[in-house]
């Protein structure tokens, strides 16, 4: 451009000089030289124009390619939702656990009392946006499926119960007695201790007899006797509830309730309460062990820390907690090992109503320091799949939930782990070893 400007200035000076001298030049180029110079300038300008046009075309091509490349990426301020599966509903007469429908997340199902699960108890959101398995339904449990009625009796289903309609000459809850020989189920007939003579009085030349409370009149008017009413049998299937929570003992004219070993009868005379042998010092645990109360008994425990291996070792900081010793900076396996290991003992009654929250695990990190998805919870244990599920209850807490009732006596163990992440980097892992002792009773 500087060369162009110099040429143009020189050309203008020469033209001015020619004009002033009436066609003659003094100290400047002649006419032919000026014409030649003009032609050179014209060629130069045309070349510059071609190069400028070509440069614009190249710039437009690169700009279009750049715009096309940028359009393939999400906007910086635009949130792209992760792939997910369609929403799942709880089956009729059942419940659903799990609120996230993203790839890899699980949804669990249970059925109400009186129904059983048909289909998978757990479904997983797959990468193609579909759920694993088939639809889960809850179907009614037929109480008559086991054919409880004997001697040709007809079973009639009810809600969590059944009734036997007996043929002629048969009676009893299962049509097990012949009518002409079976004694009444609610009366004690053959034990003299449960018989009384009636109180009789003659009124208006007629004899009237009566029995004490808890007895009923049996026999003929001339030879009557008061037989004990077996209250335990009379109220055995009463809809208002059994007379006794555990065992009903019939006595002449009345009854009383009893509890199994390890339980005591409450002041209401019918309910049972577990005796806490640990609290009342009724245990024989040796020194160095800890007494754990269970339903109807106790256990003496002394949990041990995980064994040392490699650079990983633990120290016991309390009877039920172990902490990992400091790791060498270069030991990756040590930093991946649990930072704390705690031990927990739970006593459950048999056939506990579910779902039930058994255990909560929370982080000690201050709120706001960790992101929303920085905590991950999980469970591990032999033969516990489908029995427990670990789910987040809030930003910093996870809950261990029992999904199905457990029948005692039995013992189960499940490991619950909580991992803290900063971005994708594991910060710490904590493990809680939960030991569950199921009582044979449901009170």
Short mmCIF file of C-alpha atoms in Angstrom, two decimals:
data_model
loop_
_atom_site.label_atom_id
_atom_site.label_comp_id
_atom_site.label_asym_id
_atom_site.label_seq_id
_atom_site.Cartn_x
_atom_site.Cartn_y
_atom_site.Cartn_z
CA UNK A 1 0.00 0.00 0.00
CA UNK A 2 2.94 2.37 0.70
CA UNK A 3 4.25 1.69 -2.83
CA UNK A 4 0.83 2.48 -4.30
CA UNK A 5 0.63 5.77 -2.42
CA UNK A 6 4.16 6.83 -3.58
CA UNK A 7 3.30 6.03 -7.21
CA UNK A 8 0.07 8.00 -7.06
CA UNK A 9 1.81 11.04 -5.52
CA UNK A 10 4.52 10.99 -8.19
CA UNK A 11 1.91 10.64 -10.92
CA UNK A 12 -0.09 13.63 -9.62
CA UNK A 13 3.06 15.81 -9.41
CA UNK A 14 4.04 14.98 -12.99
CA UNK A 15 0.53 15.63 -14.36
CA UNK A 16 0.49 18.97 -12.60
CA UNK A 17 3.87 19.92 -14.05
CA UNK A 18 2.77 18.94 -17.59
CA UNK A 19 -0.37 21.02 -17.30
CA UNK A 20 1.58 24.08 -16.13
CA UNK A 21 4.17 23.87 -18.90
CA UNK A 22 1.53 23.43 -21.70
CA UNK A 23 2.47 19.91 -22.65
CA UNK A 24 6.23 20.04 -21.84
CA UNK A 25 7.72 18.53 -18.72
CA UNK A 26 10.57 20.06 -16.83
CA UNK A 27 12.40 17.65 -14.50
CA UNK A 28 9.66 15.03 -14.73
CA UNK A 29 8.60 12.09 -16.93
CA UNK A 30 7.35 12.63 -20.45
CA UNK A 31 3.90 11.62 -21.68
CA UNK A 32 4.85 8.11 -22.80
CA UNK A 33 6.42 7.39 -19.47
CA UNK A 34 3.28 8.61 -17.71
CA UNK A 35 1.04 6.40 -19.89
CA UNK A 36 3.28 3.42 -19.15
CA UNK A 37 3.16 4.20 -15.48
CA UNK A 38 -0.62 4.44 -15.55
CA UNK A 39 -0.88 1.04 -17.19
CA UNK A 40 1.41 -0.47 -14.55
CA UNK A 41 -0.69 1.10 -11.83
CA UNK A 42 -3.88 -0.32 -13.40
CA UNK A 43 -2.36 -3.82 -13.49
CA UNK A 44 -1.16 -3.45 -9.92
CA UNK A 45 -4.62 -2.36 -8.70
CA UNK A 46 -6.30 -5.25 -10.57
CA UNK A 47 -3.91 -7.71 -8.91
CA UNK A 48 -4.62 -6.22 -5.51
CA UNK A 49 -8.37 -6.49 -6.18
CA UNK A 50 -8.08 -10.16 -7.15
CA UNK A 51 -6.03 -10.99 -4.04
CA UNK A 52 -8.45 -9.07 -1.82
CA UNK A 53 -11.48 -10.90 -3.30
CA UNK A 54 -9.74 -14.28 -2.90
CA UNK A 55 -8.88 -13.43 0.73
CA UNK A 56 -12.53 -12.58 1.46
CA UNK A 57 -13.66 -15.91 -0.06
CA UNK A 58 -11.18 -17.89 2.06
CA UNK A 59 -12.26 -16.01 5.20
CA UNK A 60 -15.96 -16.74 4.47
CA UNK A 61 -15.19 -20.46 3.97
CA UNK A 62 -13.27 -20.69 7.26
CA UNK A 63 -15.98 -18.75 9.11
CA UNK A 64 -18.71 -21.12 7.82
CA UNK A 65 -16.66 -24.17 8.85
CA UNK A 66 -16.11 -22.69 12.31
CA UNK A 67 -19.82 -21.96 12.77
CA UNK A 68 -20.70 -25.51 11.69
CA UNK A 69 -18.21 -26.98 14.16
CA UNK A 70 -19.42 -24.80 17.06
CA UNK A 71 -23.09 -25.66 16.41
CA UNK A 72 -22.37 -29.35 17.16
CA UNK A 73 -21.49 -28.57 20.77
CA UNK A 74 -24.09 -27.69 23.49
CA UNK A 75 -24.35 -24.04 24.40
CA UNK A 76 -22.32 -23.04 27.46
CA UNK A 77 -25.43 -21.84 29.24
CA UNK A 78 -27.67 -24.66 28.01
CA UNK A 79 -28.20 -27.72 30.29
CA UNK A 80 -28.35 -31.07 28.49
CA UNK A 81 -30.32 -33.60 30.50
CA UNK A 82 -28.67 -37.03 30.85
CA UNK A 83 -30.37 -39.93 29.05
CA UNK A 84 -33.29 -41.28 31.04
CA UNK A 85 -36.07 -43.89 31.00
CA UNK A 86 -39.83 -43.24 31.13
CA UNK A 87 -41.44 -42.89 34.54
CA UNK A 88 -42.52 -46.10 36.33
CA UNK A 89 -45.63 -46.29 38.49
CA UNK A 90 -46.08 -48.40 41.62
CA UNK A 91 -48.11 -51.58 40.98
CA UNK A 92 -51.66 -51.74 42.29
CA UNK A 93 -51.59 -52.98 45.93
CA UNK A 94 -47.85 -52.27 46.08
CA UNK A 95 -45.19 -49.60 46.55
CA UNK A 96 -42.26 -48.27 44.52
CA UNK A 97 -38.86 -47.13 45.82
CA UNK A 98 -36.59 -44.94 43.70
CA UNK A 99 -37.22 -41.52 42.20
CA UNK A 100 -34.45 -41.21 39.59
CA UNK A 101 -34.94 -42.56 36.08
CA UNK A 102 -31.44 -41.95 34.67
CA UNK A 103 -29.27 -44.66 33.09
CA UNK A 104 -27.92 -47.04 35.74
CA UNK A 105 -30.48 -46.11 38.42
CA UNK A 106 -32.69 -48.78 39.99
CA UNK A 107 -36.37 -48.85 40.99
CA UNK A 108 -37.61 -51.38 43.56
CA UNK A 109 -41.12 -52.78 44.18
CA UNK A 110 -42.90 -54.41 47.15
CA UNK A 111 -46.47 -55.63 47.65
CA UNK A 112 -48.95 -54.94 50.43
CA UNK A 113 -49.90 -57.59 52.97
CA UNK A 114 -52.04 -60.30 51.38
CA UNK A 115 -50.38 -59.91 47.95
CA UNK A 116 -47.27 -61.37 46.39
CA UNK A 117 -44.93 -60.01 43.72
CA UNK A 118 -45.12 -61.33 40.17
CA UNK A 119 -42.23 -60.08 38.04
CA UNK A 120 -38.87 -58.55 38.95
CA UNK A 121 -38.52 -56.82 42.32
CA UNK A 122 -35.88 -54.50 40.82
CA UNK A 123 -35.69 -52.84 37.38
CA UNK A 124 -32.67 -50.95 35.99
CA UNK A 125 -32.69 -48.02 33.53
CA UNK A 126 -30.66 -49.17 30.50
CA UNK A 127 -28.56 -47.12 28.08
CA UNK A 128 -31.16 -47.44 25.30
CA UNK A 129 -33.71 -45.62 27.46
CA UNK A 130 -35.73 -48.74 28.39
CA UNK A 131 -36.23 -50.57 31.71
CA UNK A 132 -34.88 -54.04 32.28
CA UNK A 133 -37.29 -56.87 32.93
CA UNK A 134 -41.08 -56.89 32.52
CA UNK A 135 -43.88 -55.04 34.27
CA UNK A 136 -44.28 -55.94 37.95
CA UNK A 137 -47.73 -56.69 39.40
CA UNK A 138 -49.08 -57.62 42.85
CA UNK A 139 -51.56 -60.50 42.87
CA UNK A 140 -53.86 -61.57 45.67
CA UNK A 141 -52.60 -64.44 47.84
CA UNK A 142 -55.20 -67.20 47.93
CA UNK A 143 -55.62 -68.31 51.54
CA UNK A 144 -57.32 -71.46 50.25
CA UNK A 145 -54.42 -72.48 48.02
CA UNK A 146 -53.13 -74.92 50.67
CA UNK A 147 -56.51 -76.74 50.87
CA UNK A 148 -56.91 -76.27 54.65
CA UNK A 149 -60.44 -77.71 54.84
CA UNK A 150 -60.67 -81.44 55.61
CA UNK A 151 -63.33 -84.09 55.05
CA UNK A 152 -64.89 -82.43 52.00
CA UNK A 153 -65.16 -78.95 53.50
CA UNK A 154 -65.39 -75.94 51.14
CA UNK A 155 -62.84 -73.13 51.62
CA UNK A 156 -64.03 -69.52 51.27
CA UNK A 157 -61.32 -66.86 50.80
CA UNK A 158 -61.33 -63.70 52.91
CA UNK A 159 -58.92 -60.82 53.51
CA UNK A 160 -55.82 -62.52 55.00
CA UNK A 161 -58.05 -65.31 56.31
CA UNK A 162 -60.32 -68.14 55.20
CA UNK A 163 -63.40 -70.00 56.44
CA UNK A 164 -64.33 -73.65 56.03
CA UNK A 165 -67.96 -74.50 55.20
CA UNK A 166 -68.27 -78.05 56.54
CA UNK A 167 -70.52 -80.82 55.18
CA UNK A 168 -73.14 -82.45 57.38
CA UNK A 169 -71.83 -84.32 60.45
CA UNK A 170 -68.51 -82.46 60.42
CA UNK A 171 -67.46 -79.39 62.42
CA UNK A 172 -64.41 -77.46 63.57
CA UNK A 173 -62.31 -74.69 62.03
CA UNK A 174 -60.95 -77.20 59.48
CA UNK A 175 -63.92 -79.62 59.48
CA UNK A 176 -61.75 -81.99 61.49
CA UNK A 177 -64.36 -83.18 64.04
CA UNK A 178 -67.44 -85.30 63.65
CA UNK A 179 -70.38 -83.31 64.99
CA UNK A 180 -71.83 -86.10 67.09
CA UNK A 181 -68.55 -86.80 68.93
CA UNK A 182 -66.62 -83.52 68.96
CA UNK A 183 -66.81 -81.49 72.18
CA UNK A 184 -67.35 -77.74 71.85
CA UNK A 185 -64.05 -76.03 71.11
CA UNK A 186 -64.79 -73.33 73.68
CA UNK A 187 -65.58 -75.66 76.61
CA UNK A 188 -63.50 -77.90 78.90
CA UNK A 189 -65.47 -81.12 79.33
CA UNK A 190 -63.22 -83.88 80.63
CA UNK A 191 -61.28 -82.22 83.48
CA UNK A 192 -63.07 -82.25 86.85
CA UNK A 193 -61.10 -79.16 87.93
CA UNK A 194 -62.99 -77.17 85.29
CA UNK A 195 -66.46 -78.27 86.47
CA UNK A 196 -68.72 -76.71 89.11
CA UNK A 197 -72.07 -77.55 90.55
CA UNK A 198 -74.64 -74.93 89.60
CA UNK A 199 -76.33 -72.65 92.12
CA UNK A 200 -80.00 -73.56 92.17
CA UNK A 201 -83.05 -71.98 93.82
CA UNK A 202 -86.75 -72.84 93.74
CA UNK A 203 -88.88 -69.90 92.72
CA UNK A 204 -92.65 -70.26 92.32
CA UNK A 205 -92.41 -74.05 92.53
CA UNK A 206 -89.84 -74.04 89.72
CA UNK A 207 -86.11 -74.67 90.07
CA UNK A 208 -83.74 -72.12 88.53
CA UNK A 209 -80.01 -72.81 88.26
CA UNK A 210 -77.12 -70.55 87.27
CA UNK A 211 -73.35 -70.71 86.87
CA UNK A 212 -70.58 -68.43 88.05
CA UNK A 213 -68.92 -66.08 85.59
CA UNK A 214 -66.63 -67.99 83.28
CA UNK A 215 -68.82 -71.12 83.28
CA UNK A 216 -71.77 -72.25 81.18
CA UNK A 217 -74.63 -74.66 81.88
CA UNK A 218 -74.34 -78.13 80.42
CA UNK A 219 -76.48 -81.27 80.64
CA UNK A 220 -80.21 -81.74 81.24
CA UNK A 221 -82.40 -79.71 83.56
CA UNK A 222 -82.41 -82.59 86.05
CA UNK A 223 -78.70 -83.29 85.85
CA UNK A 224 -76.97 -80.00 84.94
CA UNK A 225 -73.38 -79.00 85.55
CA UNK A 226 -71.35 -75.84 85.06
CA UNK A 227 -68.51 -76.33 82.63
CA UNK A 228 -65.63 -73.89 82.27
CA UNK A 229 -65.68 -71.57 79.26
CA UNK A 230 -62.32 -71.74 77.51
CA UNK A 231 -61.90 -68.00 76.84
CA UNK A 232 -58.70 -68.69 74.92
CA UNK A 233 -60.68 -70.63 72.31
CA UNK A 234 -63.74 -68.36 72.31
CA UNK A 235 -61.70 -65.27 71.48
CA UNK A 236 -59.03 -67.05 69.45
CA UNK A 237 -60.18 -65.57 66.14
CA UNK A 238 -61.91 -62.49 67.52
CA UNK A 239 -61.54 -59.53 65.16
CA UNK A 240 -60.95 -57.15 68.05
CA UNK A 241 -57.62 -58.85 68.72
CA UNK A 242 -56.40 -61.86 70.63
CA UNK A 243 -56.79 -61.96 74.40
CA UNK A 244 -53.05 -62.40 74.78
CA UNK A 245 -50.23 -61.14 72.64
CA UNK A 246 -48.29 -64.39 73.15
CA UNK A 247 -49.86 -67.32 75.00
CA UNK A 248 -53.31 -67.59 76.55
CA UNK A 249 -53.60 -70.00 79.50
CA UNK A 250 -57.10 -71.15 80.40
CA UNK A 251 -57.88 -71.54 84.12
CA UNK A 252 -61.19 -72.49 85.77
CA UNK A 253 -63.59 -69.59 85.31
CA UNK A 254 -60.97 -67.29 83.75
CA UNK A 255 -57.64 -67.09 81.90
CA UNK A 256 -54.25 -65.44 82.15
CA UNK A 257 -51.51 -64.50 79.67
CA UNK A 258 -47.88 -65.62 79.67
CA UNK A 259 -44.78 -64.44 77.84
CA UNK A 260 -41.80 -66.38 76.45
CA UNK A 261 -38.44 -66.50 78.18
CA UNK A 262 -36.66 -63.17 78.04
CA UNK A 263 -39.93 -61.18 78.08
CA UNK A 264 -42.09 -59.83 80.88
CA UNK A 265 -45.86 -59.30 81.14
CA UNK A 266 -46.92 -55.65 81.08
CA UNK A 267 -49.44 -54.15 83.55
CA UNK A 268 -52.27 -54.53 81.00
CA UNK A 269 -52.06 -58.29 81.64
CA UNK A 270 -51.91 -59.23 77.94
CA UNK A 271 -48.87 -57.59 76.33
CA UNK A 272 -45.22 -58.66 76.50
CA UNK A 273 -42.09 -56.52 76.69
CA UNK A 274 -38.50 -57.54 76.08
CA UNK A 275 -36.29 -57.69 79.18
CA UNK A 276 -33.13 -55.63 78.60
CA UNK A 277 -30.56 -57.90 80.21
CA UNK A 278 -27.76 -55.44 79.42
CA UNK A 279 -29.47 -52.54 81.20
CA UNK A 280 -30.52 -54.60 84.22
CA UNK A 281 -27.11 -56.33 84.49
CA UNK A 282 -28.68 -59.78 83.96
CA UNK A 283 -25.93 -60.89 81.56
CA UNK A 284 -22.70 -62.83 81.86
CA UNK A 285 -20.53 -60.94 79.36
CA UNK A 286 -16.86 -61.06 80.27
CA UNK A 287 -14.57 -58.05 80.52
CA UNK A 288 -13.49 -56.77 77.13
CA UNK A 289 -16.81 -57.61 75.49
CA UNK A 290 -19.96 -55.49 75.17
CA UNK A 291 -23.49 -56.66 75.95
CA UNK A 292 -26.00 -56.18 73.10
CA UNK A 293 -29.68 -56.62 73.94
CA UNK A 294 -31.72 -58.79 71.55
CA UNK A 295 -35.36 -59.85 71.45
CA UNK A 296 -35.66 -62.29 74.32
CA UNK A 297 -31.95 -62.42 75.10
CA UNK A 298 -28.55 -60.80 74.65
CA UNK A 299 -25.21 -61.21 72.90
CA UNK A 300 -21.65 -60.48 74.04
CA UNK A 301 -19.69 -58.89 71.20
CA UNK A 302 -16.18 -57.61 70.59
CA UNK A 303 -15.88 -56.56 66.93
CA UNK A 304 -12.40 -56.57 65.42
CA UNK A 305 -10.86 -54.11 62.95
CA UNK A 306 -9.96 -55.31 59.43
CA UNK A 307 -6.61 -57.08 59.28
CA UNK A 308 -3.60 -55.07 58.11
CA UNK A 309 -2.34 -55.70 54.58
CA UNK A 310 0.19 -53.79 52.55
CA UNK A 311 0.14 -50.14 53.59
CA UNK A 312 -3.42 -50.42 54.96
CA UNK A 313 -3.90 -50.78 58.71
CA UNK A 314 -6.56 -49.78 61.24
CA UNK A 315 -6.71 -48.77 64.88
CA UNK A 316 -9.71 -49.17 67.18
CA UNK A 317 -10.87 -45.75 68.41
CA UNK A 318 -13.99 -46.99 70.27
CA UNK A 319 -15.63 -50.38 70.99
CA UNK A 320 -17.59 -50.09 67.74
CA UNK A 321 -15.34 -48.00 65.43
CA UNK A 322 -12.03 -48.41 63.62
CA UNK A 323 -10.10 -45.72 61.78
CA UNK A 324 -7.50 -46.17 59.05
CA UNK A 325 -3.94 -45.13 59.88
CA UNK A 326 -2.43 -42.33 57.70
CA UNK A 327 -1.57 -43.49 54.19
CA UNK A 328 1.77 -42.97 52.41
CA UNK A 329 1.34 -40.33 49.72
CA UNK A 330 2.31 -42.73 46.93
CA UNK A 331 -0.04 -45.58 48.00
CA UNK A 332 -3.12 -45.47 45.76
CA UNK A 333 -4.64 -48.66 47.25
CA UNK A 334 -4.45 -47.22 50.77
CA UNK A 335 -6.35 -44.06 49.78
CA UNK A 336 -9.04 -46.24 48.15
CA UNK A 337 -9.58 -48.28 51.34
CA UNK A 338 -12.35 -47.28 53.82
CA UNK A 339 -11.32 -44.41 56.07
CA UNK A 340 -13.61 -45.61 58.88
CA UNK A 341 -15.27 -48.95 59.67
CA UNK A 342 -18.11 -48.95 62.21
CA UNK A 343 -20.16 -51.81 63.70
CA UNK A 344 -23.89 -51.67 64.42
CA UNK A 345 -26.23 -54.25 65.99
CA UNK A 346 -29.99 -54.10 65.38
CA UNK A 347 -32.69 -56.23 67.03
CA UNK A 348 -35.87 -56.66 64.95
CA UNK A 349 -39.15 -58.36 65.67
CA UNK A 350 -40.34 -61.14 63.40
CA UNK A 351 -42.58 -60.17 60.48
CA UNK A 352 -41.89 -56.45 60.96
CA UNK A 353 -44.19 -54.34 58.81
CA UNK A 354 -42.34 -53.07 55.73
CA UNK A 355 -40.99 -50.89 54.29
CA UNK A 356 -39.07 -49.92 57.42
CA UNK A 357 -36.05 -47.62 57.82
CA UNK A 358 -33.41 -49.50 59.83
CA UNK A 359 -30.28 -47.36 59.67
CA UNK A 360 -29.12 -43.90 58.57
CA UNK A 361 -25.65 -42.92 57.40
CA UNK A 362 -24.56 -39.28 56.95
CA UNK A 363 -21.42 -37.34 56.05
CA UNK A 364 -19.73 -34.95 58.46
CA UNK A 365 -18.69 -32.59 55.65
CA UNK A 366 -20.16 -29.09 56.01
CA UNK A 367 -23.23 -28.37 53.81
CA UNK A 368 -22.33 -26.69 50.53
CA UNK A 369 -18.79 -28.05 50.36
CA UNK A 370 -19.80 -31.11 48.38
CA UNK A 371 -21.98 -31.06 45.27
CA UNK A 372 -25.43 -32.61 45.03
CA UNK A 373 -24.14 -35.90 43.57
CA UNK A 374 -20.90 -36.04 45.56
CA UNK A 375 -22.16 -38.81 47.91
CA UNK A 376 -22.74 -42.36 46.71
CA UNK A 377 -24.32 -45.09 48.83
CA UNK A 378 -24.30 -48.84 48.35
CA UNK A 379 -24.87 -52.18 50.07
CA UNK A 380 -23.05 -55.50 50.04
CA UNK A 381 -23.80 -58.77 51.78
CA UNK A 382 -24.46 -62.43 51.17
CA UNK A 383 -28.02 -63.30 50.14
CA UNK A 384 -29.38 -59.83 50.97
CA UNK A 385 -30.34 -58.69 47.44
CA UNK A 386 -33.99 -57.73 47.34
CA UNK A 387 -34.18 -57.61 51.15
CA UNK A 388 -32.52 -54.23 51.67
CA UNK A 389 -32.05 -51.07 49.61
CA UNK A 390 -29.88 -48.03 50.36
CA UNK A 391 -31.29 -44.74 49.12
CA UNK A 392 -30.56 -41.06 49.70
CA UNK A 393 -33.00 -39.29 52.04
CA UNK A 394 -31.48 -35.82 51.72
CA UNK A 395 -28.31 -34.15 50.45
CA UNK A 396 -26.06 -35.61 53.15
CA UNK A 397 -27.90 -38.72 54.40
CA UNK A 398 -28.63 -42.23 53.13
CA UNK A 399 -31.14 -44.71 54.61
CA UNK A 400 -31.01 -48.51 54.79
CA UNK A 401 -34.58 -49.70 54.15
CA UNK A 402 -35.97 -53.18 54.81
CA UNK A 403 -38.12 -54.16 51.81
CA UNK A 404 -39.68 -57.45 52.97
CA UNK A 405 -40.63 -58.90 56.37
CA UNK A 406 -38.15 -61.26 58.01
CA UNK A 407 -39.20 -64.34 59.93
CA UNK A 408 -37.16 -65.13 63.04
CA UNK A 409 -35.14 -66.43 64.57
CA UNK A 410 -32.35 -65.58 62.15
CA UNK A 411 -29.32 -63.31 61.81
CA UNK A 412 -28.25 -61.30 58.76
CA UNK A 413 -25.31 -59.02 57.99
CA UNK A 414 -25.15 -56.23 55.44
CA UNK A 415 -22.32 -53.78 54.71
CA UNK A 416 -23.36 -50.19 53.94
CA UNK A 417 -20.79 -47.93 52.29
CA UNK A 418 -20.76 -44.17 51.71
CA UNK A 419 -18.24 -42.63 49.30
CA UNK A 420 -17.47 -38.89 49.17
CA UNK A 421 -16.33 -37.45 45.85
CA UNK A 422 -14.95 -34.06 44.78
CA UNK A 423 -15.74 -34.02 41.08
CA UNK A 424 -14.63 -37.49 39.98
CA UNK A 425 -11.97 -37.87 42.66
CA UNK A 426 -12.69 -40.09 45.67
CA UNK A 427 -12.12 -38.12 48.88
CA UNK A 428 -13.09 -40.72 51.52
CA UNK A 429 -14.99 -43.96 51.94
CA UNK A 430 -16.82 -45.06 55.08
CA UNK A 431 -18.19 -48.57 55.78
CA UNK A 432 -20.85 -49.52 58.35
CA UNK A 433 -21.17 -53.23 59.13
CA UNK A 434 -24.79 -53.77 60.21
CA UNK A 435 -25.62 -57.00 62.04
CA UNK A 436 -29.37 -57.74 62.28
CA UNK A 437 -30.85 -60.18 64.81
CA UNK A 438 -34.48 -61.16 64.13
CA UNK A 439 -36.55 -62.29 67.11
CA UNK A 440 -38.94 -65.25 66.67
CA UNK A 441 -41.78 -63.07 68.00
CA UNK A 442 -43.58 -60.03 66.58
CA UNK A 443 -43.96 -58.00 69.73
#
